[in-house]
Amino acid sequence: MSTTPRQPATYADAGVSIEAGNALVKSIAPLVRATRRPGADAEIGGFGGIFDLKAAGFRDPLMVAATDGVGTKLKLAIETGRHETIGQDLVAMCVNDLIVQGAEPLFFLDYFATGKLETGVAEAVVAGIARACTAAGCALIGGETAEMPGMYAPGDYDLGGFSVGAVEREQLLTGDKVAVGDLLLGIASSGAHSNGYSLLRRLVEGADLDAPAPFDASTSLIDALLAPTRLYVKPLLPLLRAGQIHALAHITGGGLLENVPRVLPDGARAGIDAGSWPLPPLFGWLQQQGSMEAAELARTFNCGIGMVLAVAPEEAEAVAIALTAAGEQVFAIGQIEAAPKGCDVRGTAGLWGQTADWVASHDA
């Protein structure tokens, strides 16, 4: 047996730098502080985040929670060193899910995990999270930064987000107000948002990501692919509080076909006209790259519509005007029909790259 004395073991020897973690917390503190709102004014660094619902002005609130990630879009950000906007994707995927139930996002927590903490990368990601929280009106009240050597390849990291919102009990959206004859309005997306990227990444294999996009010479392909998910909270909150919206569907994984039926009651079916809005060039190019059927497009990508609203016919014009004034692009895309719960997206020959008239359907 060797009698050579061992050097004292340290956490740093195992690849974990407590100093780097402390430096990151110190550097992001001003970013977090900038997201404060009524109900959240504590400093980060404690064992838990605190939110005061009474200070936020709620009388009889229901709490609504959502958690999500950004899928394999994260892989594109890592491979290209573009970390500045992926934080907005993380926030948007959570807070947009809260708003569809009528809830105002109140606070957000993030989870950042990596093999070796690279402060510049983590700072860029958290800065994007903080900017998005401010834009959505929710406070970034805490999170977790985990340095786990051996769990991730060099340069890799993973993200998770968690958000809580509140809604006055009588304003909760459950879909029970949806009626046959309601009109469907679609709010434009800002790109592929954060869904379908496992297929999208396969379709762009071998392409020069820094070159002008084949479908838009004014931007690079990578900038088009990493365009951050749009935040719909602030434009929709006033309309929800005024009772002008019967239901909302956030168009994420499952596309139009599977997300719209999630907010419909039995006996209500969404009929969507694919010719009622222009398919963004990105999706037309992806369709050509993959020779995709219309049904596959409609259940994989948002196809240019990030949020769908069901509204009474007499409210549709006012809602569209208000959203347009708030900077959104709005399209009348269909209506609620009396039929088994589900969704039909219909198009004519030439739409979405198809050679004949088509219907893509999903029965819920």
CSV table of C-alpha atoms in Angstrom, one decimal:
chain,number,residue,atom,x,y,z
A,1,MET,CA,0.0,0.0,0.0
A,2,SER,CA,1.3,3.4,-0.9
A,3,THR,CA,2.1,5.7,1.9
A,4,THR,CA,2.4,8.8,-0.3
A,5,PRO,CA,0.1,11.4,1.2
A,6,ARG,CA,-2.8,12.5,-1.0
A,7,GLN,CA,-3.5,16.1,-1.9
A,8,PRO,CA,-6.6,17.4,-0.2
A,9,ALA,CA,-9.6,16.9,-2.6
A,10,THR,CA,-11.5,20.0,-3.7
A,11,TYR,CA,-14.7,20.5,-5.6
A,12,ALA,CA,-12.7,22.4,-8.3
A,13,ASP,CA,-10.7,19.2,-8.9
A,14,ALA,CA,-14.0,17.5,-9.9
A,15,GLY,CA,-14.7,20.2,-12.4
A,16,VAL,CA,-17.1,22.4,-10.4
A,17,SER,CA,-16.2,26.0,-9.7
A,18,ILE,CA,-18.1,27.6,-6.8
A,19,GLU,CA,-16.4,30.9,-7.6
A,20,ALA,CA,-17.7,30.9,-11.2
A,21,GLY,CA,-21.2,30.3,-9.9
A,22,ASN,CA,-21.0,33.1,-7.4
A,23,ALA,CA,-19.6,35.4,-10.1
A,24,LEU,CA,-22.5,34.5,-12.4
A,25,VAL,CA,-25.1,35.3,-9.7
A,26,LYS,CA,-23.4,38.6,-9.0
A,27,SER,CA,-23.3,39.5,-12.7
A,28,ILE,CA,-26.9,38.7,-13.4
A,29,ALA,CA,-28.3,40.4,-10.3
A,30,PRO,CA,-28.9,43.8,-12.1
A,31,LEU,CA,-30.8,41.9,-14.9
A,32,VAL,CA,-33.0,40.1,-12.4
A,33,ARG,CA,-33.6,43.4,-10.4
A,34,ALA,CA,-34.8,45.0,-13.6
A,35,THR,CA,-37.7,42.5,-13.9
A,36,ARG,CA,-39.3,43.5,-10.6
A,37,ARG,CA,-43.0,44.1,-10.6
A,38,PRO,CA,-45.7,44.6,-7.9
A,39,GLY,CA,-45.6,41.5,-5.7
A,40,ALA,CA,-42.0,40.7,-6.4
A,41,ASP,CA,-39.2,42.8,-5.0
A,42,ALA,CA,-36.9,40.4,-3.2
A,43,GLU,CA,-33.2,39.9,-4.2
A,44,ILE,CA,-32.1,36.6,-5.7
A,45,GLY,CA,-29.8,34.3,-3.7
A,46,GLY,CA,-32.3,32.9,-1.2
A,47,PHE,CA,-33.5,29.4,-1.0
A,48,GLY,CA,-36.8,30.3,-2.7
A,49,GLY,CA,-38.5,33.1,-4.5
A,50,ILE,CA,-41.4,35.0,-2.9
A,51,PHE,CA,-44.4,36.6,-4.5
A,52,ASP,CA,-47.1,38.6,-2.8
A,53,LEU,CA,-50.5,38.1,-4.6
A,54,LYS,CA,-52.2,40.8,-2.6
A,55,ALA,CA,-49.6,43.4,-3.6
A,56,ALA,CA,-50.3,42.4,-7.3
A,57,GLY,CA,-53.9,43.4,-6.9
A,58,PHE,CA,-55.8,40.1,-7.1
A,59,ARG,CA,-59.0,39.6,-5.1
A,60,ASP,CA,-60.0,36.0,-5.6
A,61,PRO,CA,-57.2,34.5,-7.7
A,62,LEU,CA,-56.6,31.0,-9.1
A,63,MET,CA,-53.0,30.1,-9.6
A,64,VAL,CA,-51.9,28.6,-13.0
A,65,ALA,CA,-48.5,27.1,-13.5
A,66,ALA,CA,-46.6,26.1,-16.7
A,67,THR,CA,-43.2,24.6,-17.4
A,68,ASP,CA,-41.4,24.0,-20.7
A,69,GLY,CA,-38.1,24.0,-22.5
A,70,VAL,CA,-37.1,25.0,-26.0
A,71,GLY,CA,-36.5,21.6,-27.6
A,72,THR,CA,-33.7,21.0,-30.1
A,73,LYS,CA,-33.8,24.7,-31.2
A,74,LEU,CA,-31.3,24.9,-28.3
A,75,LYS,CA,-28.9,22.7,-30.4
A,76,LEU,CA,-28.8,25.3,-33.2
A,77,ALA,CA,-28.1,28.1,-30.7
A,78,ILE,CA,-25.2,26.1,-29.2
A,79,GLU,CA,-23.7,25.0,-32.5
A,80,THR,CA,-23.7,28.6,-33.9
A,81,GLY,CA,-22.8,30.4,-30.6
A,82,ARG,CA,-26.0,32.4,-30.8
A,83,HIS,CA,-27.2,32.5,-27.1
A,84,GLU,CA,-28.8,36.0,-26.9
A,85,THR,CA,-32.4,35.1,-27.9
A,86,ILE,CA,-32.9,31.5,-26.7
A,87,GLY,CA,-33.9,32.9,-23.3
A,88,GLN,CA,-36.9,34.6,-24.9
A,89,ASP,CA,-38.0,31.3,-26.4
A,90,LEU,CA,-37.9,29.7,-22.9
A,91,VAL,CA,-40.0,32.4,-21.3
A,92,ALA,CA,-42.4,32.6,-24.2
A,93,MET,CA,-43.1,28.9,-24.2
A,94,CYS,CA,-44.2,29.2,-20.6
A,95,VAL,CA,-46.0,32.5,-20.4
A,96,ASN,CA,-47.9,32.0,-23.7
A,97,ASP,CA,-49.3,28.8,-22.2
A,98,LEU,CA,-50.5,30.8,-19.1
A,99,ILE,CA,-52.3,33.5,-21.1
A,100,VAL,CA,-54.4,30.9,-22.9
A,101,GLN,CA,-56.1,30.2,-19.6
A,102,GLY,CA,-56.6,33.8,-18.9
A,103,ALA,CA,-53.8,34.0,-16.4
A,104,GLU,CA,-51.4,37.0,-16.1
A,105,PRO,CA,-47.8,35.7,-15.7
A,106,LEU,CA,-46.5,36.8,-12.4
A,107,PHE,CA,-43.1,35.2,-12.0
A,108,PHE,CA,-40.6,33.0,-13.7
A,109,LEU,CA,-37.8,30.7,-12.6
A,110,ASP,CA,-35.1,29.2,-14.9
A,111,TYR,CA,-32.9,26.1,-14.8
A,112,PHE,CA,-29.5,26.3,-16.6
A,113,ALA,CA,-27.4,23.1,-16.6
A,114,THR,CA,-24.0,22.6,-18.1
A,115,GLY,CA,-20.8,20.5,-17.8
A,116,LYS,CA,-18.6,23.5,-17.2
A,117,LEU,CA,-19.9,26.9,-16.5
A,118,GLU,CA,-18.9,29.5,-19.1
A,119,THR,CA,-20.0,32.7,-17.5
A,120,GLY,CA,-20.3,34.6,-20.8
A,121,VAL,CA,-22.7,32.1,-22.3
A,122,ALA,CA,-24.8,31.8,-19.1
A,123,GLU,CA,-24.9,35.6,-18.8
A,124,ALA,CA,-26.2,35.9,-22.4
A,125,VAL,CA,-28.9,33.3,-21.9
A,126,VAL,CA,-30.1,34.9,-18.6
A,127,ALA,CA,-30.0,38.3,-20.1
A,128,GLY,CA,-32.4,37.1,-22.8
A,129,ILE,CA,-34.6,35.5,-20.1
A,130,ALA,CA,-34.7,38.8,-18.2
A,131,ARG,CA,-35.5,40.9,-21.2
A,132,ALA,CA,-38.4,38.5,-22.1
A,133,CYS,CA,-39.7,38.6,-18.5
A,134,THR,CA,-39.8,42.4,-18.6
A,135,ALA,CA,-41.6,42.3,-22.0
A,136,ALA,CA,-44.2,39.8,-20.5
A,137,GLY,CA,-44.6,41.7,-17.3
A,138,CYS,CA,-43.4,38.9,-15.0
A,139,ALA,CA,-40.6,38.9,-12.5
A,140,LEU,CA,-37.6,36.7,-12.7
A,141,ILE,CA,-37.5,35.7,-9.0
A,142,GLY,CA,-34.9,32.9,-9.0
A,143,GLY,CA,-33.5,29.8,-10.7
A,144,GLU,CA,-30.9,27.2,-10.6
A,145,THR,CA,-27.5,27.1,-12.3
A,146,ALA,CA,-26.1,23.5,-12.2
A,147,GLU,CA,-22.5,22.7,-13.2
A,148,MET,CA,-22.3,18.9,-13.7
A,149,PRO,CA,-19.1,17.6,-15.2
A,150,GLY,CA,-19.5,14.5,-17.2
A,151,MET,CA,-23.2,15.0,-17.9
A,152,TYR,CA,-22.8,17.3,-20.9
A,153,ALA,CA,-20.5,17.5,-23.9
A,154,PRO,CA,-18.1,20.5,-23.9
A,155,GLY,CA,-20.1,23.6,-24.7
A,156,ASP,CA,-23.4,22.0,-24.3
A,157,TYR,CA,-26.1,23.2,-21.9
A,158,ASP,CA,-29.8,22.6,-21.2
A,159,LEU,CA,-32.6,25.0,-20.3
A,160,GLY,CA,-35.9,24.6,-18.4
A,161,GLY,CA,-38.4,27.3,-17.4
A,162,PHE,CA,-41.2,27.5,-14.9
A,163,SER,CA,-43.8,30.2,-14.6
A,164,VAL,CA,-46.8,30.9,-12.4
A,165,GLY,CA,-49.6,33.2,-13.2
A,166,ALA,CA,-52.9,34.2,-11.6
A,167,VAL,CA,-56.4,34.9,-12.9
A,168,GLU,CA,-59.5,36.1,-11.1
A,169,ARG,CA,-61.8,33.1,-10.7
A,170,GLU,CA,-64.6,34.4,-12.9
A,171,GLN,CA,-62.2,35.2,-15.7
A,172,LEU,CA,-60.6,31.7,-16.1
A,173,LEU,CA,-60.8,30.5,-19.7
A,174,THR,CA,-62.0,26.9,-19.9
A,175,GLY,CA,-63.5,26.7,-23.4
A,176,ASP,CA,-67.0,26.6,-22.0
A,177,LYS,CA,-67.9,29.9,-23.7
A,178,VAL,CA,-67.0,28.7,-27.1
A,179,ALA,CA,-70.1,28.4,-29.3
A,180,VAL,CA,-70.9,27.3,-32.9
A,181,GLY,CA,-70.5,30.3,-35.1
A,182,ASP,CA,-67.6,31.8,-33.1
A,183,LEU,CA,-65.0,33.2,-35.4
A,184,LEU,CA,-61.3,32.2,-35.3
A,185,LEU,CA,-58.7,34.9,-35.4
A,186,GLY,CA,-55.0,34.0,-35.9
A,187,ILE,CA,-52.1,36.1,-34.6
A,188,ALA,CA,-49.0,35.9,-36.7
A,189,SER,CA,-46.0,34.0,-35.4
A,190,SER,CA,-42.4,35.3,-35.6
A,191,GLY,CA,-41.1,32.2,-37.3
A,192,ALA,CA,-41.0,28.5,-36.2
A,193,HIS,CA,-41.0,29.6,-32.6
A,194,SER,CA,-39.7,26.5,-30.6
A,195,ASN,CA,-41.4,23.5,-32.3
A,196,GLY,CA,-40.6,21.1,-35.1
A,197,TYR,CA,-36.8,21.7,-34.8
A,198,SER,CA,-35.8,18.0,-34.8
A,199,LEU,CA,-37.3,17.9,-38.3
A,200,LEU,CA,-36.2,21.4,-39.2
A,201,ARG,CA,-32.6,20.7,-38.3
A,202,ARG,CA,-32.6,17.6,-40.5
A,203,LEU,CA,-34.0,19.6,-43.4
A,204,VAL,CA,-31.2,22.2,-43.2
A,205,GLU,CA,-28.4,19.7,-42.8
A,206,GLY,CA,-25.5,20.8,-45.1
A,207,ALA,CA,-26.8,24.3,-45.6
A,208,ASP,CA,-24.6,27.3,-45.1
A,209,LEU,CA,-26.4,28.8,-42.0
A,210,ASP,CA,-24.6,32.1,-42.3
A,211,ALA,CA,-25.5,32.7,-45.9
A,212,PRO,CA,-28.6,34.7,-46.9
A,213,ALA,CA,-31.8,32.6,-46.4
A,214,PRO,CA,-32.9,31.0,-49.7
A,215,PHE,CA,-36.4,32.4,-49.0
A,216,ASP,CA,-35.4,35.9,-47.8
A,217,ALA,CA,-32.1,37.5,-49.0
A,218,SER,CA,-32.5,40.2,-46.4
A,219,THR,CA,-31.6,37.9,-43.5
A,220,SER,CA,-29.2,35.0,-42.9
A,221,LEU,CA,-30.6,31.5,-42.7
A,222,ILE,CA,-29.5,31.1,-39.0
A,223,ASP,CA,-31.2,34.4,-38.0
A,224,ALA,CA,-34.4,33.2,-39.6
A,225,LEU,CA,-34.2,29.8,-37.8
A,226,LEU,CA,-33.4,31.4,-34.4
A,227,ALA,CA,-36.0,34.2,-34.6
A,228,PRO,CA,-37.3,34.2,-31.0
A,229,THR,CA,-40.8,33.0,-30.1
A,230,ARG,CA,-43.3,35.9,-30.0
A,231,LEU,CA,-44.6,37.0,-26.6
A,232,TYR,CA,-48.4,37.5,-26.7
A,233,VAL,CA,-49.1,38.4,-23.1
A,234,LYS,CA,-49.4,42.2,-23.1
A,235,PRO,CA,-51.6,42.5,-26.3
A,236,LEU,CA,-54.1,39.9,-25.0
A,237,LEU,CA,-54.4,40.7,-21.3
A,238,PRO,CA,-56.7,43.8,-21.8
A,239,LEU,CA,-59.0,41.8,-24.1
A,240,LEU,CA,-59.2,38.9,-21.7
A,241,ARG,CA,-60.1,41.2,-18.8
A,242,ALA,CA,-62.8,42.8,-20.9
A,243,GLY,CA,-64.3,39.4,-21.6
A,244,GLN,CA,-63.9,39.7,-25.4
A,245,ILE,CA,-62.2,36.3,-25.9
A,246,HIS,CA,-63.9,32.9,-25.6
A,247,ALA,CA,-60.8,30.7,-25.9
A,248,LEU,CA,-57.2,30.9,-26.9
A,249,ALA,CA,-54.9,28.2,-28.3
A,250,HIS,CA,-51.1,28.6,-28.2
A,251,ILE,CA,-49.8,26.9,-31.4
A,252,THR,CA,-46.9,24.7,-30.2
A,253,GLY,CA,-46.0,21.1,-30.7
A,254,GLY,CA,-48.9,19.5,-32.6
A,255,GLY,CA,-49.4,22.6,-34.7
A,256,LEU,CA,-52.8,24.0,-35.6
A,257,LEU,CA,-54.4,20.5,-35.9
A,258,GLU,CA,-53.8,19.4,-32.4
A,259,ASN,CA,-53.6,22.6,-30.3
A,260,VAL,CA,-56.9,24.3,-31.3
A,261,PRO,CA,-59.1,21.3,-30.3
A,262,ARG,CA,-57.5,21.4,-26.8
A,263,VAL,CA,-59.6,24.5,-25.9
A,264,LEU,CA,-62.9,23.4,-27.5
A,265,PRO,CA,-65.9,21.8,-25.8
A,266,ASP,CA,-67.6,18.6,-27.1
A,267,GLY,CA,-69.6,19.2,-30.3
A,268,ALA,CA,-67.4,22.1,-31.5
A,269,ARG,CA,-65.0,21.7,-34.4
A,270,ALA,CA,-62.5,24.3,-35.8
A,271,GLY,CA,-62.7,24.9,-39.5
A,272,ILE,CA,-59.6,26.7,-40.7
A,273,ASP,CA,-59.1,28.1,-44.2
A,274,ALA,CA,-55.4,27.8,-45.1
A,275,GLY,CA,-55.8,30.5,-47.8
A,276,SER,CA,-56.9,33.1,-45.3
A,277,TRP,CA,-53.3,34.1,-44.4
A,278,PRO,CA,-50.0,33.9,-46.3
A,279,LEU,CA,-47.8,31.0,-45.5
A,280,PRO,CA,-44.5,32.6,-44.5
A,281,PRO,CA,-41.6,31.8,-46.9
A,282,LEU,CA,-39.7,29.9,-44.2
A,283,PHE,CA,-42.5,27.2,-44.1
A,284,GLY,CA,-42.9,27.2,-47.9
A,285,TRP,CA,-39.2,26.5,-48.2
A,286,LEU,CA,-39.3,23.8,-45.5
A,287,GLN,CA,-42.2,22.2,-47.3
A,288,GLN,CA,-40.2,22.1,-50.5
A,289,GLN,CA,-37.1,20.8,-48.8
A,290,GLY,CA,-39.0,17.9,-47.3
A,291,SER,CA,-41.7,17.4,-50.0
A,292,MET,CA,-44.1,17.6,-47.0
A,293,GLU,CA,-47.8,16.8,-47.1
A,294,ALA,CA,-50.1,19.6,-45.9
A,295,ALA,CA,-51.2,17.5,-42.9
A,296,GLU,CA,-47.6,17.1,-41.8
A,297,LEU,CA,-47.0,20.8,-42.0
A,298,ALA,CA,-50.2,21.6,-40.0
A,299,ARG,CA,-49.2,19.2,-37.2
A,300,THR,CA,-45.5,19.9,-37.0
A,301,PHE,CA,-45.1,23.7,-37.5
A,302,ASN,CA,-47.2,26.7,-36.6
A,303,CYS,CA,-47.3,27.7,-40.3
A,304,GLY,CA,-47.3,31.4,-39.5
A,305,ILE,CA,-50.0,31.4,-36.8
A,306,GLY,CA,-48.7,31.5,-33.2
A,307,MET,CA,-52.0,32.1,-31.3
A,308,VAL,CA,-55.6,31.3,-32.2
A,309,LEU,CA,-58.6,33.2,-30.7
A,310,ALA,CA,-62.2,32.1,-30.6
A,311,VAL,CA,-64.4,35.2,-30.4
A,312,ALA,CA,-68.1,36.0,-30.8
A,313,PRO,CA,-68.8,37.3,-34.4
A,314,GLU,CA,-69.9,40.7,-33.0
A,315,GLU,CA,-66.5,41.1,-31.1
A,316,ALA,CA,-64.2,40.0,-33.9
A,317,GLU,CA,-63.6,43.4,-35.5
A,318,ALA,CA,-63.0,45.2,-32.3
A,319,VAL,CA,-60.6,42.5,-31.1
A,320,ALA,CA,-58.7,42.6,-34.4
A,321,ILE,CA,-58.4,46.4,-34.3
A,322,ALA,CA,-57.1,46.3,-30.7
A,323,LEU,CA,-54.5,43.6,-31.5
A,324,THR,CA,-53.4,45.5,-34.7
A,325,ALA,CA,-53.0,48.6,-32.6
A,326,ALA,CA,-50.8,46.7,-30.2
A,327,GLY,CA,-48.5,45.7,-33.1
A,328,GLU,CA,-49.8,42.3,-34.0
A,329,GLN,CA,-50.7,40.9,-37.4
A,330,VAL,CA,-54.2,39.4,-37.2
A,331,PHE,CA,-56.1,37.2,-39.7
A,332,ALA,CA,-59.6,35.9,-39.8
A,333,ILE,CA,-58.8,32.2,-40.3
A,334,GLY,CA,-62.0,30.3,-39.8
A,335,GLN,CA,-64.9,29.5,-37.5
A,336,ILE,CA,-66.4,27.0,-35.0
A,337,GLU,CA,-68.6,24.4,-36.6
A,338,ALA,CA,-71.2,22.0,-35.2
A,339,ALA,CA,-69.3,18.7,-35.5
A,340,PRO,CA,-67.3,16.2,-33.4
A,341,LYS,CA,-64.6,18.0,-31.5
A,342,GLY,CA,-61.5,18.4,-33.6
A,343,CYS,CA,-59.9,20.6,-36.3
A,344,ASP,CA,-59.9,20.7,-40.1
A,345,VAL,CA,-57.4,22.8,-42.0
A,346,ARG,CA,-58.6,23.1,-45.6
A,347,GLY,CA,-56.7,24.4,-48.7
A,348,THR,CA,-57.0,24.5,-52.5
A,349,ALA,CA,-54.5,23.3,-55.1
A,350,GLY,CA,-51.3,25.4,-55.0
A,351,LEU,CA,-51.5,26.2,-51.3
A,352,TRP,CA,-48.8,24.9,-49.0
A,353,GLY,CA,-47.1,23.2,-52.0
A,354,GLN,CA,-49.9,20.8,-52.7
A,355,THR,CA,-51.0,19.9,-56.2
A,356,ALA,CA,-54.7,19.3,-55.4
A,357,ASP,CA,-57.4,20.5,-53.0
A,358,TRP,CA,-56.8,19.1,-49.6
A,359,VAL,CA,-58.1,18.8,-46.0
A,360,ALA,CA,-55.9,18.0,-43.0
A,361,SER,CA,-58.0,16.7,-40.0
A,362,HIS,CA,-57.5,15.8,-36.4
A,363,ASP,CA,-60.3,14.3,-34.2
A,364,ALA,CA,-59.8,15.1,-30.5
